[in-house]
Amino acid sequence: MNFSTDIIHIAAFLGAGLSVSLASVASGIGVGYIAEEASYAVMKQPNAKDQMFKTMLIGQAATGTGGIFSLVIALLLLFGGLDNADGGWFKVTALFSAGIAIGFGSIGPVFGAGYAGGQACKSIGRMPKKSNEIMGNMLIGQALAQTSSIFALVIALLLLYSTPQQANFPGITLGGIITKSLALLGAGLSIGLGTIGPGIGIGNVAGRANDMLGRYPKQRPNIMKTMFLGAAVSESTAIYSLVISLLLLFAVK
Amino acid sequence: MEQIARAAALLGAGICMGIGALGPGVGEGFVAGKACEGIARSPENSTLIMKTMLVGQAVSESTGIYSLVIALLLIFAT
């Protein structure tokens, strides 16, 4: 089949669309959940409305991070000047795969961070005196949940800038092209789908911890210890996905 | 034809680890979330709860490890 840069453009446009649309579905739900819980908490505790407003905005900013990662990758796909025809079919699949990686990859972390932020607002509504402790724990929990979206961002950037050019393999057969291209697609799918579960799981841990800080503030050290341990174990599957993605990117001939 | 099979194996490795990480991640998060709740409500049982949490998470992790093994086999043993 004849190759032209149009095919690279098509793949980049598809990837950009997928990445932003998937991420904004999740961002909308996550950020909206925080606002919902914050509104309800203000209704219950009108005196604490200033702390609530601050926590809501900070929580929403941390939750929106996943959406911003996707936007950055989409803008790079559209305007990053990645349409060099030397890239060939390798570049076509790499660009599409980068969009899949960050698009699916931000769904779970954003849901998780949104749940953690919502539970923090609810918790401050119950115990406004402890708002600083709860907000600190919310930020730690959201950072833990967003770790896996950062894995996805790293893989997406590697797919954009560090994949081989097809022109560097002059004698490559059709089978060789398909093998390398599908390996690049697999790398994006692995980290993209693989971060959904850990993101949601860690967000659930952080959300329950925030909720319990508002009910039993004296147990803060115990709650935080359990949260860290549980979140670290949940993160392990995201790390397996990262390993498989890196192997597919760099260890496959 | 062999190379097409190899290509499908590599794509399969990515899908295998990606979807395989969904369940353990969500499941372990739920275990740890409820453990936080339990430790806050009855701190005197914290060692017992922590032990149960870790055993439960280790069992949930097993399917994630199966996916990892299959993905590695697809990459290196096909």
mmCIF file of C-alpha atoms in Angstrom, chain A residues 147-148 151 190-191 194-195 198 231-246, chain B residues 17 21 61 68:
data_model
loop_
_atom_site.group_PDB
_atom_site.id
_atom_site.type_symbol
_atom_site.label_atom_id
_atom_site.label_comp_id
_atom_site.label_asym_id
_atom_site.label_seq_id
_atom_site.Cartn_x
_atom_site.Cartn_y
_atom_site.Cartn_z
ATOM 1 C CA THR A 147 0.057 8.215 40.073
ATOM 2 C CA SER A 148 -1.308 5.724 37.579
ATOM 3 C CA PHE A 151 2.300 6.254 34.215
ATOM 4 C CA SER A 190 -1.932 -2.271 28.330
ATOM 5 C CA ILE A 191 -1.213 0.900 30.299
ATOM 6 C CA GLY A 194 -4.486 -1.285 33.224
ATOM 7 C CA THR A 195 -4.700 1.989 35.163
ATOM 8 C CA PRO A 198 -5.930 0.787 40.406
ATOM 9 C CA ALA A 231 -3.025 2.043 48.274
ATOM 10 C CA ALA A 232 0.491 0.697 47.729
ATOM 11 C CA VAL A 233 -0.798 -2.849 47.260
ATOM 12 C CA SER A 234 -3.548 -1.666 44.862
ATOM 13 C CA GLU A 235 -0.960 0.195 42.819
ATOM 14 C CA SER A 236 0.935 -3.032 42.044
ATOM 15 C CA THR A 237 -1.254 -4.026 39.076
ATOM 16 C CA ALA A 238 -0.686 -0.606 37.482
ATOM 17 C CA ILE A 239 3.049 -1.246 37.788
ATOM 18 C CA TYR A 240 2.656 -4.656 36.077
ATOM 19 C CA SER A 241 0.895 -2.868 33.199
ATOM 20 C CA LEU A 242 3.688 -0.307 33.032
ATOM 21 C CA VAL A 243 6.284 -3.088 32.852
ATOM 22 C CA ILE A 244 4.407 -4.875 30.032
ATOM 23 C CA SER A 245 4.046 -1.575 28.136
ATOM 24 C CA LEU A 246 7.742 -0.785 28.440
ATOM 25 C CA MET B 17 -2.368 -7.111 31.061
ATOM 26 C CA ALA B 21 -5.335 -5.253 35.901
ATOM 27 C CA GLU B 61 -3.695 -9.913 43.464
ATOM 28 C CA LEU B 68 1.298 -10.727 34.046
#
